[in-house]
């Protein structure tokens, strides 16, 4: 984006030799017979926002050097030049990465060009940069927030091929999935709010599911988040309309930023091999030919996951009284965590003139995984014994034994201990899962005088397919063992905007329209026929849902002095899903108290529209039905499906933040951020008694099938309530039934010991509690407690990164601490990741990445019943984690990869 007042957030990169040479540049080369032009601006620290004094700034016109200057105590500089043309600047400062800005068009008759630059501290494997203060149109809104930039190279060097695997190391970012399996689901939240309240972006525009969902597994699945085509990821915190597109989110946004064309042809071929059968190949090629810039990426990774392919008895699935050879054979099958990740990018950027550019991008990310290796559950002996003693199986034969059919027509009487020993072990389900995202994006920018105009359009397709029906039928029970469902989200968007530079003020306005269509299907479970057999299952289309949001907006950045900036935006939104209109403003005041201190005050409001799937009025077919007999005998209910709620309203949230940054000299600094987010009308996914929806809510044929399954698991003499099987069942429905208060403090900074050794640190406290949840919902949601810390959100997190650099080698060790009440259902734990990169020749580099370096809390299985006890509300009285069935989840075992990259 070109304009008179331009903000360029300079990329985190190693200091370029060309920039160092520029510091010794010869005298300026003035243009002949041209009007004078003054090039001036400010340079600040990207982490703390403080001015950078003593930096060398070199100015260029049409690629030729025209002058140099040194920044003063306020970080300002001025360079005298002459002539119209495309101007850019480069910077060189002690302790900071050198880089060069993009070009700013100065037309004939314009007397000045203004730059506002943010430099990243020198860090070859930069994993965290904080507090963007850039003021270009795309970054205008994010400058009103605290953000953290993560270099893709930094993630990849430590053996994390997916963005989602590594982002949990950042303060305030939580993985709500808690799976150790390679390639399994990854749902992220920010600051303890739901994952669907964190919006995923690609080059600034929304992708994947957009609406808010009621549970903790909604939103974008970061299983499908490859690094191959990315240059970095920006995590922005806080509620309000963020970014160029005014994306609404309560927690924040995660922006996946793709690789850009380069001025000169550059290419690389990377090959990696690692543990768990990992192999990956990545080809990248970028450059510019005349007016056409290009970036091409193709990457593919494959692994067999935690389990080497082979036959395995799933003895934990033998949970019925039929334990014949046929049952053992039916539950013995090939187990593998085979997973594949593919990523492709084609970006073309055509420069019609110095003032007009068109960028067209095609992006695809696809993943496939074998669920027999990612559904890595295990039922230990103690857990199975507990379930046996509390089930209707005990006492079906003499002396309190369990009557077991061991062969056709042959029964045996086993003790509970014998039965538990036979039915403990792996409980992996058989199936597969695939997630894909395809995105097409076009952006036209042009400069007309002091106007910067943008026309931007995108089309995004996100799909997930989940199949647990690979085996079709369980031979003992006679019907399918698991569900199949598909979800498709098609999103289009169109943006028109104008930013007008007026002295020390940058004013913008425009409109944005976004439309998403949700569709999909579900597997309808087999139905018992009159003769006792089961019909074949079938796919049933869910009700297609559409949602459109029309936005108009204004934004403004006013810088009355070098010390003060006021940044504000307001989005007026109308959505068709809830037929409502909202005004979502956000404003920040930045104050540079002196050369070493900066203060940011921010307030914002957001409106979160419900996911269109939540309003679907039809019953979603039941999924896998494995009832816990002991639970059904108490107050627990078996969830068998979902019904829509057409009366849902948007969530609303207000957010207040105070941030302070201090610079101690060199690149030693600290930043402290305090936040307070209050959300109302929170969408709550509640399991409600099926009888509440009327006698016909569940078809009689499905009720018959469910009753047969309960009898098969719990015994023919299971005591059904007077209301019949329907009295044991619940249906899930979203409603606006709660509020949430998220408060916390995030501390981060850097300590440099010497030019070769530095330390990066973070510590955060995230308090997240729900309020106003009615008793009717508490009665079917045991782990929801009004006023208490939300389950699986740790109160404390911390990290320490140690970076060591020498002439031809760079090593980084990242240690992370996660407190109690975490998604792994274990006590506080730590893990460490290591990345070492060395230069073999001028064009060849070697990298060794180690994930979970010390193999802490590692394991192949999640152990049912052995996790930490999860606090329950007053309506539930489970005495232990064993009774709850809480799973003790493991960290991924140590994995090592070695990569060789050849540059050309």
Short mmCIF file of C-alpha atoms in Angstrom, two decimals, residues 382-867:
data_model
loop_
_atom_site.label_atom_id
_atom_site.label_comp_id
_atom_site.label_asym_id
_atom_site.label_seq_id
_atom_site.Cartn_x
_atom_site.Cartn_y
_atom_site.Cartn_z
CA UNK A 382 -8.15 -50.44 37.29
CA UNK A 383 -10.54 -48.42 35.15
CA UNK A 384 -12.12 -51.50 33.62
CA UNK A 385 -12.45 -53.15 37.02
CA UNK A 386 -14.19 -50.06 38.39
CA UNK A 387 -16.61 -50.05 35.47
CA UNK A 388 -17.23 -53.78 35.83
CA UNK A 389 -18.01 -53.57 39.56
CA UNK A 390 -20.43 -50.67 38.92
CA UNK A 391 -22.23 -52.26 35.99
CA UNK A 392 -25.11 -54.68 35.60
CA UNK A 393 -22.63 -57.34 34.49
CA UNK A 394 -21.73 -58.33 38.04
CA UNK A 395 -24.03 -60.97 39.48
CA UNK A 396 -25.18 -62.46 36.19
CA UNK A 397 -23.78 -65.79 37.34
CA UNK A 398 -22.87 -67.49 40.63
CA UNK A 399 -20.98 -65.77 43.45
CA UNK A 400 -21.17 -62.32 41.87
CA UNK A 401 -19.41 -63.36 38.70
CA UNK A 402 -19.84 -62.13 35.14
CA UNK A 403 -21.57 -64.39 32.62
CA UNK A 404 -19.51 -64.35 29.44
CA UNK A 405 -20.15 -66.07 26.11
CA UNK A 406 -16.73 -67.41 25.10
CA UNK A 407 -17.86 -69.43 22.07
CA UNK A 408 -21.11 -70.02 20.19
CA UNK A 409 -23.36 -71.83 22.64
CA UNK A 410 -20.69 -71.89 25.36
CA UNK A 411 -20.75 -69.66 28.46
CA UNK A 412 -18.33 -69.13 31.32
CA UNK A 413 -18.52 -67.45 34.73
CA UNK A 414 -15.65 -65.00 35.22
CA UNK A 415 -14.73 -62.97 38.26
CA UNK A 416 -14.87 -59.18 37.83
CA UNK A 417 -11.08 -59.21 37.95
CA UNK A 418 -10.88 -61.74 35.12
CA UNK A 419 -13.33 -59.78 33.02
CA UNK A 420 -11.48 -56.49 33.64
CA UNK A 421 -8.16 -58.08 32.66
CA UNK A 422 -9.67 -59.37 29.41
CA UNK A 423 -11.30 -56.07 28.47
CA UNK A 424 -8.51 -53.62 29.39
CA UNK A 425 -6.13 -52.34 26.77
CA UNK A 426 -6.21 -50.20 23.60
CA UNK A 427 -9.55 -48.80 22.50
CA UNK A 428 -8.62 -47.35 19.14
CA UNK A 429 -11.47 -46.85 16.71
CA UNK A 430 -11.07 -47.64 13.05
CA UNK A 431 -11.55 -44.84 10.54
CA UNK A 432 -10.01 -41.77 8.92
CA UNK A 433 -10.29 -37.99 8.84
CA UNK A 434 -9.53 -35.41 6.16
CA UNK A 435 -9.46 -31.61 6.32
CA UNK A 436 -8.89 -29.27 3.40
CA UNK A 437 -8.73 -25.55 2.76
CA UNK A 438 -8.59 -23.92 -0.67
CA UNK A 439 -8.39 -20.17 -0.97
CA UNK A 440 -8.31 -17.70 -3.87
CA UNK A 441 -7.50 -14.07 -3.21
CA UNK A 442 -7.11 -10.97 -5.41
CA UNK A 443 -6.07 -7.53 -4.22
CA UNK A 444 -5.71 -4.34 -6.29
CA UNK A 445 -4.05 -1.30 -4.71
CA UNK A 446 -3.53 2.08 -6.31
CA UNK A 447 -2.29 5.49 -5.23
CA UNK A 448 -4.14 8.58 -6.47
CA UNK A 449 -2.68 11.70 -4.96
CA UNK A 450 -3.05 11.32 -1.21
CA UNK A 451 -5.65 8.54 -1.60
CA UNK A 452 -4.73 4.85 -1.23
CA UNK A 453 -7.49 2.75 -2.80
CA UNK A 454 -8.00 -0.98 -2.28
CA UNK A 455 -10.27 -3.45 -4.07
CA UNK A 456 -10.01 -6.87 -2.45
CA UNK A 457 -11.94 -10.13 -3.01
CA UNK A 458 -11.53 -13.71 -1.83
CA UNK A 459 -13.24 -17.09 -2.01
CA UNK A 460 -12.47 -19.74 0.59
CA UNK A 461 -13.56 -23.39 0.82
CA UNK A 462 -12.98 -25.29 4.07
CA UNK A 463 -14.13 -28.89 4.52
CA UNK A 464 -13.78 -31.63 7.09
CA UNK A 465 -14.68 -35.31 6.68
CA UNK A 466 -14.75 -37.61 9.67
CA UNK A 467 -15.23 -41.36 9.16
CA UNK A 468 -15.38 -43.99 11.88
CA UNK A 469 -17.45 -46.44 9.80
CA UNK A 470 -14.59 -48.11 7.96
CA UNK A 471 -15.47 -51.50 9.40
CA UNK A 472 -19.16 -51.05 8.47
CA UNK A 473 -20.59 -53.39 11.09
CA UNK A 474 -19.53 -54.84 14.43
CA UNK A 475 -19.97 -58.60 13.99
CA UNK A 476 -21.11 -59.12 17.59
CA UNK A 477 -23.60 -56.27 17.79
CA UNK A 478 -24.73 -56.14 14.18
CA UNK A 479 -24.42 -52.43 13.37
CA UNK A 480 -21.93 -49.70 12.63
CA UNK A 481 -19.43 -48.81 15.35
CA UNK A 482 -19.01 -45.15 14.61
CA UNK A 483 -20.20 -42.05 12.79
CA UNK A 484 -19.48 -40.45 9.47
CA UNK A 485 -20.03 -36.75 8.86
CA UNK A 486 -18.91 -34.01 6.51
CA UNK A 487 -18.94 -30.26 7.04
CA UNK A 488 -18.45 -27.72 4.25
CA UNK A 489 -17.93 -23.97 4.67
CA UNK A 490 -17.86 -21.78 1.55
CA UNK A 491 -16.98 -18.13 2.21
CA UNK A 492 -16.69 -15.15 -0.11
CA UNK A 493 -15.77 -11.56 0.69
CA UNK A 494 -15.48 -8.22 -1.08
CA UNK A 495 -13.73 -5.14 0.34
CA UNK A 496 -13.55 -1.56 -0.99
CA UNK A 497 -11.58 1.01 0.98
CA UNK A 498 -9.89 4.38 0.74
CA UNK A 499 -7.19 5.74 3.08
CA UNK A 500 -6.44 9.45 2.89
CA UNK A 501 -3.17 10.89 4.17
CA UNK A 502 -3.56 14.42 5.56
CA UNK A 503 -0.46 15.66 7.33
CA UNK A 504 -0.31 13.96 10.72
CA UNK A 505 -3.66 12.26 10.19
CA UNK A 506 -4.55 9.10 8.26
CA UNK A 507 -8.29 8.67 7.67
CA UNK A 508 -9.94 5.68 6.02
CA UNK A 509 -13.41 4.43 5.15
CA UNK A 510 -15.01 1.68 3.12
CA UNK A 511 -17.34 -1.26 3.01
CA UNK A 512 -16.98 -5.02 3.31
CA UNK A 513 -19.43 -7.84 2.59
CA UNK A 514 -18.94 -11.40 3.73
CA UNK A 515 -21.08 -14.44 2.95
CA UNK A 516 -20.71 -17.98 4.28
CA UNK A 517 -22.72 -21.06 3.30
CA UNK A 518 -22.66 -24.11 5.55
CA UNK A 519 -23.67 -27.56 4.33
CA UNK A 520 -22.80 -31.16 5.10
CA UNK A 521 -24.13 -34.60 5.86
CA UNK A 522 -24.24 -37.14 8.65
CA UNK A 523 -24.36 -40.89 8.79
CA UNK A 524 -27.78 -42.14 9.89
CA UNK A 525 -27.26 -45.14 12.15
CA UNK A 526 -28.71 -48.51 11.13
CA UNK A 527 -32.24 -49.24 12.31
CA UNK A 528 -33.41 -52.55 13.77
CA UNK A 529 -35.92 -54.33 11.56
CA UNK A 530 -38.86 -56.48 12.67
CA UNK A 531 -36.84 -59.66 12.11
CA UNK A 532 -34.07 -58.43 14.46
CA UNK A 533 -31.57 -57.50 11.75
CA UNK A 534 -30.28 -54.00 11.05
CA UNK A 535 -30.69 -51.97 7.90
CA UNK A 536 -27.74 -50.39 6.14
CA UNK A 537 -26.82 -46.91 7.24
CA UNK A 538 -27.28 -43.94 4.96
CA UNK A 539 -26.04 -40.39 4.60
CA UNK A 540 -28.50 -37.64 5.46
CA UNK A 541 -27.89 -34.07 4.30
CA UNK A 542 -28.09 -31.45 7.02
CA UNK A 543 -30.06 -28.29 6.49
CA UNK A 544 -27.99 -25.80 4.48
CA UNK A 545 -27.45 -22.53 6.32
CA UNK A 546 -26.42 -19.13 4.92
CA UNK A 547 -25.10 -16.10 6.73
CA UNK A 548 -24.24 -12.69 5.27
CA UNK A 549 -22.63 -9.77 7.08
CA UNK A 550 -22.57 -6.28 5.52
CA UNK A 551 -20.13 -3.81 7.05
CA UNK A 552 -19.37 -0.15 6.61
CA UNK A 553 -16.45 1.31 8.49
CA UNK A 554 -14.33 4.31 9.29
CA UNK A 555 -10.86 4.38 10.79
CA UNK A 556 -8.42 7.05 11.77
CA UNK A 557 -4.90 7.45 13.07
CA UNK A 558 -3.98 10.82 14.49
CA UNK A 559 -0.42 11.65 15.57
CA UNK A 560 -0.46 15.16 17.03
CA UNK A 561 3.10 14.87 18.39
CA UNK A 562 6.01 12.46 18.20
CA UNK A 563 4.98 11.15 21.61
CA UNK A 564 1.25 10.58 21.12
CA UNK A 565 -0.81 8.53 18.67
CA UNK A 566 -4.55 7.97 18.73
CA UNK A 567 -5.82 5.03 16.66
CA UNK A 568 -9.52 4.29 16.27
CA UNK A 569 -11.91 2.37 14.07
CA UNK A 570 -15.62 1.65 14.05
CA UNK A 571 -17.51 -1.00 12.08
CA UNK A 572 -21.27 -0.87 11.59
CA UNK A 573 -22.37 -4.44 10.87
CA UNK A 574 -25.63 -6.02 9.79
CA UNK A 575 -25.96 -9.80 9.67
CA UNK A 576 -28.68 -11.95 8.16
CA UNK A 577 -28.21 -14.93 10.50
CA UNK A 578 -29.73 -13.15 13.50
CA UNK A 579 -31.11 -10.18 11.53
CA UNK A 580 -29.27 -7.75 13.77
CA UNK A 581 -27.13 -4.61 13.50
CA UNK A 582 -24.20 -3.77 15.76
CA UNK A 583 -21.57 -1.07 16.14
CA UNK A 584 -18.13 -2.45 17.00
CA UNK A 585 -15.56 0.23 17.87
CA UNK A 586 -11.94 -0.05 18.99
CA UNK A 587 -9.58 2.72 20.06
CA UNK A 588 -6.05 2.99 21.42
CA UNK A 589 -3.93 5.75 22.87
CA UNK A 590 -0.16 5.27 22.54
CA UNK A 591 2.08 7.49 24.64
CA UNK A 592 5.87 7.53 24.34
CA UNK A 593 6.77 8.88 27.75
CA UNK A 594 10.47 9.06 26.83
CA UNK A 595 12.99 7.26 24.69
CA UNK A 596 12.70 4.12 26.83
CA UNK A 597 9.02 3.88 27.76
CA UNK A 598 5.76 3.44 25.91
CA UNK A 599 2.22 3.09 27.28
CA UNK A 600 -0.81 1.76 25.38
CA UNK A 601 -4.44 2.13 26.53
CA UNK A 602 -7.03 0.20 24.50
CA UNK A 603 -10.78 -0.37 24.60
CA UNK A 604 -12.88 -2.38 22.17
CA UNK A 605 -16.19 -4.13 21.61
CA UNK A 606 -17.00 -7.20 19.52
CA UNK A 607 -20.08 -8.99 18.26
CA UNK A 608 -19.81 -12.71 17.55
CA UNK A 609 -22.41 -14.17 15.20
CA UNK A 610 -23.50 -17.79 15.86
CA UNK A 611 -22.15 -20.45 13.55
CA UNK A 612 -24.92 -21.09 10.99
CA UNK A 613 -24.89 -24.81 11.80
CA UNK A 614 -26.23 -24.07 15.28
CA UNK A 615 -29.51 -22.78 13.90
CA UNK A 616 -30.26 -25.88 11.81
CA UNK A 617 -33.67 -27.12 12.92
CA UNK A 618 -33.27 -30.82 12.10
CA UNK A 619 -32.01 -33.66 14.26
CA UNK A 620 -28.43 -34.66 13.55
CA UNK A 621 -28.05 -38.43 13.43
CA UNK A 622 -26.55 -40.13 16.51
CA UNK A 623 -22.82 -40.68 16.59
CA UNK A 624 -20.87 -43.45 18.29
CA UNK A 625 -22.91 -44.94 21.14
CA UNK A 626 -20.78 -46.50 23.86
CA UNK A 627 -22.83 -45.93 27.01
CA UNK A 628 -21.13 -45.98 30.40
CA UNK A 629 -23.49 -48.23 32.31
CA UNK A 630 -22.55 -46.87 35.73
CA UNK A 631 -23.22 -43.31 34.59
CA UNK A 632 -26.59 -44.22 33.11
CA UNK A 633 -27.57 -45.74 36.42
CA UNK A 634 -27.12 -42.36 38.16
CA UNK A 635 -28.06 -38.89 36.93
CA UNK A 636 -25.96 -38.92 33.74
CA UNK A 637 -27.57 -38.96 30.32
CA UNK A 638 -26.38 -40.36 26.99
CA UNK A 639 -26.10 -37.72 24.27
CA UNK A 640 -27.46 -39.02 20.99
CA UNK A 641 -27.59 -36.00 18.71
CA UNK A 642 -28.00 -32.28 18.18
CA UNK A 643 -30.96 -30.02 17.50
CA UNK A 644 -30.82 -26.47 16.20
CA UNK A 645 -31.94 -23.28 17.88
CA UNK A 646 -33.37 -20.68 15.51
CA UNK A 647 -33.60 -18.07 18.28
CA UNK A 648 -29.87 -17.62 18.90
CA UNK A 649 -28.49 -14.12 19.41
CA UNK A 650 -24.91 -12.85 18.86
CA UNK A 651 -22.38 -12.87 21.64
CA UNK A 652 -21.09 -9.46 22.70
CA UNK A 653 -17.85 -8.65 24.47
CA UNK A 654 -16.07 -5.58 25.79
CA UNK A 655 -12.31 -5.51 26.15
CA UNK A 656 -10.01 -3.14 28.10
CA UNK A 657 -6.22 -3.31 28.08
CA UNK A 658 -3.25 -1.46 29.54
CA UNK A 659 0.20 -2.23 28.14
CA UNK A 660 3.57 -0.88 29.19
CA UNK A 661 6.93 -1.40 27.51
CA UNK A 662 10.38 -0.45 28.81
CA UNK A 663 13.76 -0.59 27.13
CA UNK A 664 16.85 -1.18 29.27
CA UNK A 665 19.47 -0.64 26.56
CA UNK A 666 20.61 -2.70 23.60
CA UNK A 667 17.73 -5.07 22.89
CA UNK A 668 16.97 -5.73 26.56
CA UNK A 669 13.33 -4.93 27.16
CA UNK A 670 10.14 -5.92 28.96
CA UNK A 671 6.47 -5.58 28.09
CA UNK A 672 3.54 -5.96 30.49
CA UNK A 673 -0.07 -6.24 29.31
CA UNK A 674 -3.15 -6.31 31.57
CA UNK A 675 -6.52 -7.16 30.04
CA UNK A 676 -10.16 -7.44 31.09
CA UNK A 677 -12.68 -9.03 28.71
CA UNK A 678 -16.34 -9.34 29.66
CA UNK A 679 -18.57 -11.42 27.41
CA UNK A 680 -22.35 -11.64 27.56
CA UNK A 681 -24.91 -13.76 25.68
CA UNK A 682 -22.27 -16.47 25.58
CA UNK A 683 -23.24 -19.40 23.39
CA UNK A 684 -23.43 -22.45 25.59
CA UNK A 685 -23.58 -25.99 24.22
CA UNK A 686 -25.86 -27.81 26.64
CA UNK A 687 -26.94 -31.44 26.86
CA UNK A 688 -30.64 -31.26 27.64
CA UNK A 689 -32.97 -34.16 28.48
CA UNK A 690 -34.46 -35.51 25.27
CA UNK A 691 -37.93 -35.58 26.86
CA UNK A 692 -37.75 -31.78 27.08
CA UNK A 693 -38.08 -31.62 23.27
CA UNK A 694 -41.25 -33.73 23.17
CA UNK A 695 -42.06 -37.37 22.62
CA UNK A 696 -41.31 -37.26 18.88
CA UNK A 697 -37.93 -35.53 19.09
CA UNK A 698 -36.15 -38.84 18.47
CA UNK A 699 -37.75 -41.22 15.92
CA UNK A 700 -39.00 -44.51 17.35
CA UNK A 701 -36.70 -46.52 15.09
CA UNK A 702 -33.64 -44.77 16.51
CA UNK A 703 -34.91 -45.24 20.08
CA UNK A 704 -35.19 -48.96 19.36
CA UNK A 705 -31.64 -49.09 18.07
CA UNK A 706 -30.28 -47.22 21.10
CA UNK A 707 -32.11 -49.50 23.52
CA UNK A 708 -30.58 -52.53 21.85
CA UNK A 709 -27.13 -51.00 22.19
CA UNK A 710 -27.61 -50.24 25.89
CA UNK A 711 -28.82 -53.77 26.55
CA UNK A 712 -25.82 -55.18 24.69
CA UNK A 713 -23.41 -53.11 26.80
CA UNK A 714 -25.15 -53.13 30.16
CA UNK A 715 -26.98 -56.44 30.20
CA UNK A 716 -30.50 -57.52 29.33
CA UNK A 717 -31.66 -56.77 32.86
CA UNK A 718 -30.59 -53.12 32.79
CA UNK A 719 -33.15 -51.06 34.73
CA UNK A 720 -34.71 -48.57 32.32
CA UNK A 721 -36.66 -45.67 33.86
CA UNK A 722 -40.45 -45.49 33.74
CA UNK A 723 -40.20 -43.11 30.77
CA UNK A 724 -38.33 -45.77 28.81
CA UNK A 725 -35.07 -45.42 26.91
CA UNK A 726 -35.88 -41.79 26.07
CA UNK A 727 -35.49 -40.97 29.76
CA UNK A 728 -31.81 -41.89 29.53
CA UNK A 729 -31.06 -39.69 26.54
CA UNK A 730 -30.11 -36.09 25.94
CA UNK A 731 -29.85 -33.83 22.92
CA UNK A 732 -27.30 -31.09 22.51
CA UNK A 733 -28.48 -27.56 21.74
CA UNK A 734 -26.76 -24.19 21.76
CA UNK A 735 -28.29 -21.27 23.64
CA UNK A 736 -27.37 -17.79 24.91
CA UNK A 737 -27.19 -18.82 28.53
CA UNK A 738 -24.08 -17.47 30.23
CA UNK A 739 -21.49 -14.73 30.56
CA UNK A 740 -17.72 -14.99 30.92
CA UNK A 741 -15.07 -12.82 32.52
CA UNK A 742 -11.50 -13.25 31.25
CA UNK A 743 -8.78 -11.32 33.05
CA UNK A 744 -5.05 -11.66 33.05
CA UNK A 745 -1.56 -10.30 32.88
CA UNK A 746 1.04 -11.15 30.26
CA UNK A 747 4.72 -10.38 30.80
CA UNK A 748 7.33 -10.88 28.12
CA UNK A 749 10.77 -9.60 27.29
CA UNK A 750 14.35 -10.24 26.34
CA UNK A 751 17.69 -10.29 28.15
CA UNK A 752 20.88 -10.23 26.09
CA UNK A 753 23.97 -11.53 27.85
CA UNK A 754 26.32 -10.81 24.93
CA UNK A 755 26.26 -10.68 21.15
CA UNK A 756 26.03 -14.48 20.93
CA UNK A 757 23.65 -15.29 23.80
CA UNK A 758 20.17 -14.01 24.59
CA UNK A 759 17.12 -15.07 26.62
CA UNK A 760 13.44 -14.56 25.76
CA UNK A 761 10.87 -15.01 28.50
CA UNK A 762 7.11 -14.94 28.98
CA UNK A 763 4.78 -15.40 31.94
CA UNK A 764 1.04 -15.05 31.96
CA UNK A 765 -1.85 -15.45 34.34
CA UNK A 766 -5.16 -16.11 32.57
CA UNK A 767 -8.25 -16.12 34.75
CA UNK A 768 -11.37 -17.29 32.91
CA UNK A 769 -14.70 -17.96 34.62
CA UNK A 770 -18.33 -18.33 33.53
CA UNK A 771 -21.26 -16.75 35.31
CA UNK A 772 -25.05 -16.79 35.18
CA UNK A 773 -25.25 -20.40 33.96
CA UNK A 774 -28.78 -21.53 34.94
CA UNK A 775 -29.40 -24.62 37.05
CA UNK A 776 -31.10 -26.42 34.16
CA UNK A 777 -27.81 -26.37 32.25
CA UNK A 778 -25.63 -27.11 35.26
CA UNK A 779 -27.63 -30.30 35.82
CA UNK A 780 -26.35 -31.78 32.55
CA UNK A 781 -22.88 -30.14 32.47
CA UNK A 782 -20.94 -31.43 35.47
CA UNK A 783 -17.73 -29.44 34.91
CA UNK A 784 -19.36 -26.02 34.59
CA UNK A 785 -19.23 -24.12 37.90
CA UNK A 786 -20.37 -20.53 38.18
CA UNK A 787 -17.46 -18.30 39.17
CA UNK A 788 -14.77 -20.99 39.00
CA UNK A 789 -11.84 -21.26 36.61
CA UNK A 790 -13.04 -22.93 33.41
CA UNK A 791 -11.96 -26.56 33.11
CA UNK A 792 -8.84 -27.18 30.97
CA UNK A 793 -7.70 -23.53 31.13
CA UNK A 794 -4.45 -23.31 33.14
CA UNK A 795 -4.14 -20.28 35.36
CA UNK A 796 -0.37 -20.02 34.89
CA UNK A 797 1.88 -20.43 31.85
CA UNK A 798 5.51 -19.49 31.26
CA UNK A 799 8.28 -19.96 28.75
CA UNK A 800 12.02 -19.37 28.44
CA UNK A 801 13.93 -19.33 25.17
CA UNK A 802 17.72 -19.52 25.01
CA UNK A 803 19.27 -18.41 21.73
CA UNK A 804 22.95 -19.04 20.96
CA UNK A 805 24.47 -17.81 17.73
CA UNK A 806 27.94 -18.08 16.25
CA UNK A 807 29.33 -17.44 12.80
CA UNK A 808 27.90 -20.49 11.02
CA UNK A 809 25.54 -22.01 13.55
CA UNK A 810 22.40 -20.99 15.41
CA UNK A 811 20.83 -22.95 18.26
CA UNK A 812 17.64 -22.26 20.19
CA UNK A 813 16.17 -24.09 23.17
CA UNK A 814 12.57 -23.27 24.13
CA UNK A 815 11.18 -24.45 27.45
CA UNK A 816 7.48 -24.15 28.27
CA UNK A 817 5.59 -24.52 31.56
CA UNK A 818 1.85 -25.23 31.75
CA UNK A 819 0.11 -25.09 35.12
CA UNK A 820 -2.61 -27.23 36.65
CA UNK A 821 -6.13 -27.48 35.21
CA UNK A 822 -4.80 -28.07 31.72
CA UNK A 823 -6.21 -29.90 28.71
CA UNK A 824 -4.01 -32.95 29.42
CA UNK A 825 -5.84 -33.53 32.75
CA UNK A 826 -2.48 -33.86 34.50
CA UNK A 827 -0.62 -31.75 37.00
CA UNK A 828 1.64 -28.89 35.97
CA UNK A 829 4.17 -29.98 33.36
CA UNK A 830 7.06 -28.69 31.26
CA UNK A 831 8.46 -29.54 27.85
CA UNK A 832 11.48 -28.40 25.84
CA UNK A 833 12.10 -28.06 22.11
CA UNK A 834 15.46 -27.63 20.39
CA UNK A 835 16.48 -26.35 16.98
CA UNK A 836 20.04 -26.23 15.63
CA UNK A 837 20.80 -24.80 12.18
CA UNK A 838 24.25 -24.73 10.61
CA UNK A 839 25.61 -23.36 7.34
CA UNK A 840 27.57 -26.02 5.49
CA UNK A 841 28.31 -23.98 2.39
CA UNK A 842 27.19 -20.62 1.07
CA UNK A 843 24.03 -22.23 -0.33
CA UNK A 844 23.54 -25.29 1.89
CA UNK A 845 22.15 -25.43 5.43
CA UNK A 846 21.56 -28.33 7.80
CA UNK A 847 18.93 -28.31 10.54
CA UNK A 848 18.28 -30.69 13.44
CA UNK A 849 14.98 -30.24 15.26
CA UNK A 850 13.99 -32.04 18.45
CA UNK A 851 10.47 -31.90 19.87
CA UNK A 852 10.02 -32.76 23.58
CA UNK A 853 13.78 -32.95 24.01
CA UNK A 854 13.72 -34.66 27.42
CA UNK A 855 10.74 -36.93 26.59
CA UNK A 856 8.75 -35.52 29.50
CA UNK A 857 5.27 -36.91 30.29
CA UNK A 858 5.35 -38.76 26.97
CA UNK A 859 3.27 -41.73 25.94
CA UNK A 860 1.40 -43.39 23.12
CA UNK A 861 -1.97 -43.66 24.84
CA UNK A 862 -4.43 -41.50 26.74
CA UNK A 863 -5.28 -43.46 29.92
CA UNK A 864 -8.96 -43.45 30.80
CA UNK A 865 -9.75 -42.81 34.45
CA UNK A 866 -6.20 -41.84 35.41
CA UNK A 867 -6.33 -38.10 34.82
#
